[in-house]
PDB file of N, CA and C in Angstrom:
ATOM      1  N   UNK A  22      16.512  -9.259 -11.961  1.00 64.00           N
ATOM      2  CA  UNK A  22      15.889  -8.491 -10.911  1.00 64.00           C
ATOM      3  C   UNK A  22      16.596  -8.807  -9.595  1.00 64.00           C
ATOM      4  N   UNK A  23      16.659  -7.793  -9.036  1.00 76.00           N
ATOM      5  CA  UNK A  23      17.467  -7.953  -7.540  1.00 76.00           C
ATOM      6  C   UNK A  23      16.726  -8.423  -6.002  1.00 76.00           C
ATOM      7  N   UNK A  24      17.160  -8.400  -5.552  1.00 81.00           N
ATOM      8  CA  UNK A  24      16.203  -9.428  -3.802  1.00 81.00           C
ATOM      9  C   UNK A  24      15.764  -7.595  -3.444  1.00 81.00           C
ATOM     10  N   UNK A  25      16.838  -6.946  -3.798  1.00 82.00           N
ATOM     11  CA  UNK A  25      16.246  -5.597  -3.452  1.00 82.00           C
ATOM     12  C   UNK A  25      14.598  -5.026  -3.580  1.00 82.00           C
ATOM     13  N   UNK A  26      14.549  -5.133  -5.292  1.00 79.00           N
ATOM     14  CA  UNK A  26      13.543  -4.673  -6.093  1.00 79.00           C
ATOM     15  C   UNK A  26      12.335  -5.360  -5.109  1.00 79.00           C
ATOM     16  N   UNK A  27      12.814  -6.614  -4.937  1.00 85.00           N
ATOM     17  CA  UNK A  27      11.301  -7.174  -4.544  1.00 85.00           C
ATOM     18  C   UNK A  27      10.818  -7.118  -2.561  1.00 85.00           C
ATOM     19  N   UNK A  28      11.817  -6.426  -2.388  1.00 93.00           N
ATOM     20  CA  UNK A  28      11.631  -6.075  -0.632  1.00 93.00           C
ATOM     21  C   UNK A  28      10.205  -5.437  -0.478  1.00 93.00           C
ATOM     22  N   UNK A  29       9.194  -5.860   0.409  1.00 95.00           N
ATOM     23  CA  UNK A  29       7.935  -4.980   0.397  1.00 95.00           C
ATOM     24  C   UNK A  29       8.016  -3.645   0.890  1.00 95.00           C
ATOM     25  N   UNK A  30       7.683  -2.786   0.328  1.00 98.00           N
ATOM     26  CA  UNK A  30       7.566  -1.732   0.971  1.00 98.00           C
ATOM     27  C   UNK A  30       6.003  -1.168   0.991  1.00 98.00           C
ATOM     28  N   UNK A  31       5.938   0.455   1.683  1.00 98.00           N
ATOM     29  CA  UNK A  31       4.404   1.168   2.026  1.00 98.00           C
ATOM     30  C   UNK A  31       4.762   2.251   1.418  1.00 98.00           C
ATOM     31  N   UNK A  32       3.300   2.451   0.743  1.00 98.00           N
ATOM     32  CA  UNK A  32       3.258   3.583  -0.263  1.00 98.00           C
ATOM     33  C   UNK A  32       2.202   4.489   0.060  1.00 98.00           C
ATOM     34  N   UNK A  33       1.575   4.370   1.174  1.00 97.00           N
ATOM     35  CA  UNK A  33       0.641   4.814   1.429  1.00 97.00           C
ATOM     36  C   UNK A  33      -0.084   3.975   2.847  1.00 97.00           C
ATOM     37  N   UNK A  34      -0.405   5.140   4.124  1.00 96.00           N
ATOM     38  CA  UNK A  34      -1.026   4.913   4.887  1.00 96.00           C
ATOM     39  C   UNK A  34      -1.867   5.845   5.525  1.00 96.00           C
ATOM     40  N   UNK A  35      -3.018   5.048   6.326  1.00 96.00           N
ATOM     41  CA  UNK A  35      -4.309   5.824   6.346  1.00 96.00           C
ATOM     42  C   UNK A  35      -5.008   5.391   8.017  1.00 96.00           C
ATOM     43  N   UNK A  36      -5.894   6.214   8.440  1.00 95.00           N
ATOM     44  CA  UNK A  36      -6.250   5.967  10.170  1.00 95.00           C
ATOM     45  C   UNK A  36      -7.377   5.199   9.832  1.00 95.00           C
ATOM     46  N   UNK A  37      -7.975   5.081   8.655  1.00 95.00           N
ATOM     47  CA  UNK A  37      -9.308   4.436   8.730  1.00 95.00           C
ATOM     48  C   UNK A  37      -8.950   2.954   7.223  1.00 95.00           C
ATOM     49  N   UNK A  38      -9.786   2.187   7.403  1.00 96.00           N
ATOM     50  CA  UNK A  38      -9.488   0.662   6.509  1.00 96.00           C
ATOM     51  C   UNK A  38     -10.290   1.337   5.491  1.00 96.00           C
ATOM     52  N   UNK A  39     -11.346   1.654   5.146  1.00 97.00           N
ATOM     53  CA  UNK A  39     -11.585   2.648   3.977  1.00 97.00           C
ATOM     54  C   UNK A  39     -11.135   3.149   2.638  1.00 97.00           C
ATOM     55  N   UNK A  40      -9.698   3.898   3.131  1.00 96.00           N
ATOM     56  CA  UNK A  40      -9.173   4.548   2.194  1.00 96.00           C
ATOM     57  C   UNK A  40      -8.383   3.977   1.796  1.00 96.00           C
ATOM     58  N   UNK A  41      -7.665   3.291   3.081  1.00 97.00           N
ATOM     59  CA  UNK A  41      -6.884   1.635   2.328  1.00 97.00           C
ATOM     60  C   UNK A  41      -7.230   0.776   1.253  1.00 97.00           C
ATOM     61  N   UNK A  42      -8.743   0.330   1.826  1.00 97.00           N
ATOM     62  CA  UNK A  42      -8.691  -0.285   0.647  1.00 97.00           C
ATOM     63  C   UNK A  42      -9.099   0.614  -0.812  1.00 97.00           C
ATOM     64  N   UNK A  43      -9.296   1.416  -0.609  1.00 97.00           N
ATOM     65  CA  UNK A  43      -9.819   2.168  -1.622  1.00 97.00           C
ATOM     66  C   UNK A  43      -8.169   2.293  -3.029  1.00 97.00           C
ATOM     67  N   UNK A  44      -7.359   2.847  -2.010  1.00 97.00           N
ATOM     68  CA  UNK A  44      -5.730   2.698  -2.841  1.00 97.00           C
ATOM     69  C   UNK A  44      -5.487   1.320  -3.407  1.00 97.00           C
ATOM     70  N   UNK A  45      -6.124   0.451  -2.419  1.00 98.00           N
ATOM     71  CA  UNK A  45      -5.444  -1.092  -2.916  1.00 98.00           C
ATOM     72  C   UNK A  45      -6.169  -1.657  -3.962  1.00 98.00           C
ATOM     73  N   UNK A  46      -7.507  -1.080  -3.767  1.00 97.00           N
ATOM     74  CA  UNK A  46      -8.300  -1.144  -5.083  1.00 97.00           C
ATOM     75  C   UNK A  46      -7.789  -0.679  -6.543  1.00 97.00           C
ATOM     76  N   UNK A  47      -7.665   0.800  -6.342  1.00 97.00           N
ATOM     77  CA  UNK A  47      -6.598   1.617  -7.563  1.00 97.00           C
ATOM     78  C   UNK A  47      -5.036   0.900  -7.826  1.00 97.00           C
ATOM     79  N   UNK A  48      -4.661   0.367  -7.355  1.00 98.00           N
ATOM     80  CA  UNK A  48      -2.979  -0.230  -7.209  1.00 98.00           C
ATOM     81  C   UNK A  48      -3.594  -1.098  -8.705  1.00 98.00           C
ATOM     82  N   UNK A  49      -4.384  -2.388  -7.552  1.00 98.00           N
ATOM     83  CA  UNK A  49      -4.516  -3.713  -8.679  1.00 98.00           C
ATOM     84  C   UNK A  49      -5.393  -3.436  -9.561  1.00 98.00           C
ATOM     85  N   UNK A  50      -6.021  -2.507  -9.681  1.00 97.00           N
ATOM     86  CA  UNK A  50      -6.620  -2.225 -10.752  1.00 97.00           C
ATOM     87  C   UNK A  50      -5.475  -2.034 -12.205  1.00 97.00           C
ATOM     88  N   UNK A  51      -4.621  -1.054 -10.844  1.00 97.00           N
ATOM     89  CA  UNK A  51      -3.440  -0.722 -12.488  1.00 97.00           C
ATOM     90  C   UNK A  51      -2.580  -2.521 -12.532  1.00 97.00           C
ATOM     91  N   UNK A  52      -2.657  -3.276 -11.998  1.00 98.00           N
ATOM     92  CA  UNK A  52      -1.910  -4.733 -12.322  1.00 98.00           C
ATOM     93  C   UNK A  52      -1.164  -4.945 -11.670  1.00 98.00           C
ATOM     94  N   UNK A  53      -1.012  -4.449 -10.703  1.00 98.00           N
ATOM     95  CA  UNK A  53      -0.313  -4.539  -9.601  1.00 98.00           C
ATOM     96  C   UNK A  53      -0.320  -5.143  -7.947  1.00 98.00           C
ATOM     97  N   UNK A  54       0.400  -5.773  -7.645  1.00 98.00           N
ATOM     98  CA  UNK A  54       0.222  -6.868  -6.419  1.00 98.00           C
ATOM     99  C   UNK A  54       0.168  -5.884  -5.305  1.00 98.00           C
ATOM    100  N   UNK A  55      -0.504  -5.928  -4.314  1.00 98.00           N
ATOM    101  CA  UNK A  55      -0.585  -5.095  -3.143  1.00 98.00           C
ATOM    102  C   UNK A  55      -1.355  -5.843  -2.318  1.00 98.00           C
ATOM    103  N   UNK A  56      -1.095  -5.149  -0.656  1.00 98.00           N
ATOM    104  CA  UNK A  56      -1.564  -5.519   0.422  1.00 98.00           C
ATOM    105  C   UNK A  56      -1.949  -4.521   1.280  1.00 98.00           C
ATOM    106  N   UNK A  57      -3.121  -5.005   1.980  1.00 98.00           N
ATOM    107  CA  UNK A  57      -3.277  -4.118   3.076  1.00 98.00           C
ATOM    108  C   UNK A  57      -2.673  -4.547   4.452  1.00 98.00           C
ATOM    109  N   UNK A  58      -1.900  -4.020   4.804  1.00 98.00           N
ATOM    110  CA  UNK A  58      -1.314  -4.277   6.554  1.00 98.00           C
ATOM    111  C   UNK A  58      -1.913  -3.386   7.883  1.00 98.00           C
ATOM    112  N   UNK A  59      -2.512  -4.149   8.309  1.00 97.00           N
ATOM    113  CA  UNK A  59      -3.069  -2.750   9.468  1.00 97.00           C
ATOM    114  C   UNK A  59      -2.199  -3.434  10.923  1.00 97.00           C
ATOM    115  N   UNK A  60      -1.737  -2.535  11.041  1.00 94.00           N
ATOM    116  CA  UNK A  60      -1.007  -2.782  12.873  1.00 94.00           C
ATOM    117  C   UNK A  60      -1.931  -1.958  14.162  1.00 94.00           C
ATOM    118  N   UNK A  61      -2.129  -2.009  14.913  1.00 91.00           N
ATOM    119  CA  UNK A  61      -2.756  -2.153  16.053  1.00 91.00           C
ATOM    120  C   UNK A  61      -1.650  -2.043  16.722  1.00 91.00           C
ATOM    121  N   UNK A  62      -1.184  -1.077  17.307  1.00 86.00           N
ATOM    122  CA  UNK A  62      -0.479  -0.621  18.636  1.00 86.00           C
ATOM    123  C   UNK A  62      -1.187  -0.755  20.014  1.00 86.00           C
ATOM    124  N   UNK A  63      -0.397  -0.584  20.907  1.00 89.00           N
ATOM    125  CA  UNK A  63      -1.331  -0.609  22.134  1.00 89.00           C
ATOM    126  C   UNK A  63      -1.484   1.184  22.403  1.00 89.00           C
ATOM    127  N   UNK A  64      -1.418   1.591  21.827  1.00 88.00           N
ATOM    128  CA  UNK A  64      -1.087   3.162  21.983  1.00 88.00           C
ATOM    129  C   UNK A  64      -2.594   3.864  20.681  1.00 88.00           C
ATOM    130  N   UNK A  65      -2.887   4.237  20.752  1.00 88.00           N
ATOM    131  CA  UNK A  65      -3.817   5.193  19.796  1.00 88.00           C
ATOM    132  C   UNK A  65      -4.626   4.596  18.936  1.00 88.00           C
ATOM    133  N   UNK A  66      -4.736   4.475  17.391  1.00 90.00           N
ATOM    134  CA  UNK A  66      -5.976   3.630  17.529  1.00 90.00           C
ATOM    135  C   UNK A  66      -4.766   3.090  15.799  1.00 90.00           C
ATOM    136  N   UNK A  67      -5.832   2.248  14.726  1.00 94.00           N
ATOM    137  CA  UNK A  67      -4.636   0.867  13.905  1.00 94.00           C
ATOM    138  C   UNK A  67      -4.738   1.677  12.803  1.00 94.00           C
ATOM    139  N   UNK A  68      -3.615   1.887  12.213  1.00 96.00           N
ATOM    140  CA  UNK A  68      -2.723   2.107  11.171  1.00 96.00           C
ATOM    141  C   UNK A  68      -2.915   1.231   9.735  1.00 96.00           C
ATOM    142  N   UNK A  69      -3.479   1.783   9.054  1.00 98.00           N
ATOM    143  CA  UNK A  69      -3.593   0.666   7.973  1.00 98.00           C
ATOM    144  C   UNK A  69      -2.706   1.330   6.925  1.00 98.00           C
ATOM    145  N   UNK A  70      -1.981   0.245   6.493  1.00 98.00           N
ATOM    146  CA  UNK A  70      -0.665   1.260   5.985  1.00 98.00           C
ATOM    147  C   UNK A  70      -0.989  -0.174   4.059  1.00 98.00           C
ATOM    148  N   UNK A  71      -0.357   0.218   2.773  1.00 98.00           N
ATOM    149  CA  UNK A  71      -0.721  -0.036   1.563  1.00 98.00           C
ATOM    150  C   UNK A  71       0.820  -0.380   1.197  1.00 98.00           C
ATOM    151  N   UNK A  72       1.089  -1.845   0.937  1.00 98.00           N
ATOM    152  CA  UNK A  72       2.344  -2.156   0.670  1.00 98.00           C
ATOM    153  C   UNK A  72       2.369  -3.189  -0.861  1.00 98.00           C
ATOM    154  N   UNK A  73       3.600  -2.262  -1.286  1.00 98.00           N
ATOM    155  CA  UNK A  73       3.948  -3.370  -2.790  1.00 98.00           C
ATOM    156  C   UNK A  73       5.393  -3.800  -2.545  1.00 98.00           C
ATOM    157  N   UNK A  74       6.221  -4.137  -3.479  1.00 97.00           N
ATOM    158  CA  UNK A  74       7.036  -4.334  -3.787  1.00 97.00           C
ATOM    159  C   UNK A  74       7.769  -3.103  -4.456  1.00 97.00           C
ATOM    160  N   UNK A  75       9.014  -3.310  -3.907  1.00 97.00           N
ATOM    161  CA  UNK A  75      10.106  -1.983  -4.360  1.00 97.00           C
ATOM    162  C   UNK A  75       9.670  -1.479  -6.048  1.00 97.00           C
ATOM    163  N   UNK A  76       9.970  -2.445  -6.615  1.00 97.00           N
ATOM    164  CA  UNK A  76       9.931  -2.074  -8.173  1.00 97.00           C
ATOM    165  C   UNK A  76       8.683  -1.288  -8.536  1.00 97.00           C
ATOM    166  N   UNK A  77       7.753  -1.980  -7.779  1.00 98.00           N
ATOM    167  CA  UNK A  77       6.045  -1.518  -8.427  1.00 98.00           C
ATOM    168  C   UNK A  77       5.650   0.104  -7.591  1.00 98.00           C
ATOM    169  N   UNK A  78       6.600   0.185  -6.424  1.00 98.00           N
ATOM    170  CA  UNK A  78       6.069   1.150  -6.114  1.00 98.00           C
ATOM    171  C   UNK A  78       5.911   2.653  -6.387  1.00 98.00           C
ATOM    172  N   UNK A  79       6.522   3.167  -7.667  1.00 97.00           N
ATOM    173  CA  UNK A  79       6.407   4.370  -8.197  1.00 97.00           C
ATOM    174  C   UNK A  79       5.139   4.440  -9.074  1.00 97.00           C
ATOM    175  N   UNK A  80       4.983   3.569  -9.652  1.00 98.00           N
ATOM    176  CA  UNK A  80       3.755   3.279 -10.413  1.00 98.00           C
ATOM    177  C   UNK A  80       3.099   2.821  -9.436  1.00 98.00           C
ATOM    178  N   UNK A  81       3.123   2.515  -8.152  1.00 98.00           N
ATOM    179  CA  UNK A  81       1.857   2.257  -7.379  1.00 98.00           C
ATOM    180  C   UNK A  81       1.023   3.487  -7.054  1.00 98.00           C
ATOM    181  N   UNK A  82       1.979   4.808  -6.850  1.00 97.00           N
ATOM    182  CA  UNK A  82       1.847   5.803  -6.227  1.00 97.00           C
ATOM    183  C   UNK A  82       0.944   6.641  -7.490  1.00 97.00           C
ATOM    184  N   UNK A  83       1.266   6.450  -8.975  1.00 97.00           N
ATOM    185  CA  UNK A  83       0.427   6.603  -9.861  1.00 97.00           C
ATOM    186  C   UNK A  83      -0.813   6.409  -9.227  1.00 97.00           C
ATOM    187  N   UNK A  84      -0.843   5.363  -9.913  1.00 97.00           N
ATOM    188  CA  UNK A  84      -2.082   4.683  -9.738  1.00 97.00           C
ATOM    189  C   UNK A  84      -2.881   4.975  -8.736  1.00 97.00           C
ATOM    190  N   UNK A  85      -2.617   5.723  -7.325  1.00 94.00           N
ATOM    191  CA  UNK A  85      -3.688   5.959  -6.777  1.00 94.00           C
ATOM    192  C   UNK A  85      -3.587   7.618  -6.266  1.00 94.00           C
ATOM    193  N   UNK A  86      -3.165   8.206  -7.347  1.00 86.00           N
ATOM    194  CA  UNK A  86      -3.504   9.817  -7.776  1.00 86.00           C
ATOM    195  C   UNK A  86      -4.605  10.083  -7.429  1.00 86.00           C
ATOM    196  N   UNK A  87      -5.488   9.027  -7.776  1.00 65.00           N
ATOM    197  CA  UNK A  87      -7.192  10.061  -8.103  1.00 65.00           C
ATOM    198  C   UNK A  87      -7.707   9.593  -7.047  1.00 65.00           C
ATOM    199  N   UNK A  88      -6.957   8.680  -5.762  1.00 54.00           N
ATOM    200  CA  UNK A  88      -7.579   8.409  -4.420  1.00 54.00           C
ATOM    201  C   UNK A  88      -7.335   9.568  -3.758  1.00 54.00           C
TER     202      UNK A  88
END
């Protein structure tokens, strides 16, 4: 496996923590490692954005179809 595969990436982001976790729920449900990251700008209101790892993330995006 490459340093690539395992770079975090976002597969999904949302204006409210809600639906976040709702995806991050569906992710590890399917067995999969995930995080919620919310950033807070000084500008508009926080970003909660749904991050895995490179490899997992096509099947992350599965997995939260029915969100």
């Amino acid at each position: 496996m490459s340093r690539r595969d395992q770079e975090p990436v976002f597969v999904a982001e949302f204006s409210d923590r809600a639906g976040a976790e709702e995806a991050w729920s569906a992710i590890t449900a399917a067995g999969i490692a995930a995080a919620v990251v919310t950033d807070s700008p000084p500008w508009g209101a926080p970003l909660h954005r749904v991050q895995v790892e490179r490899r997992d993330a096509a099947a992350a995006v599965r997995a939260m179809k029915p969100v």
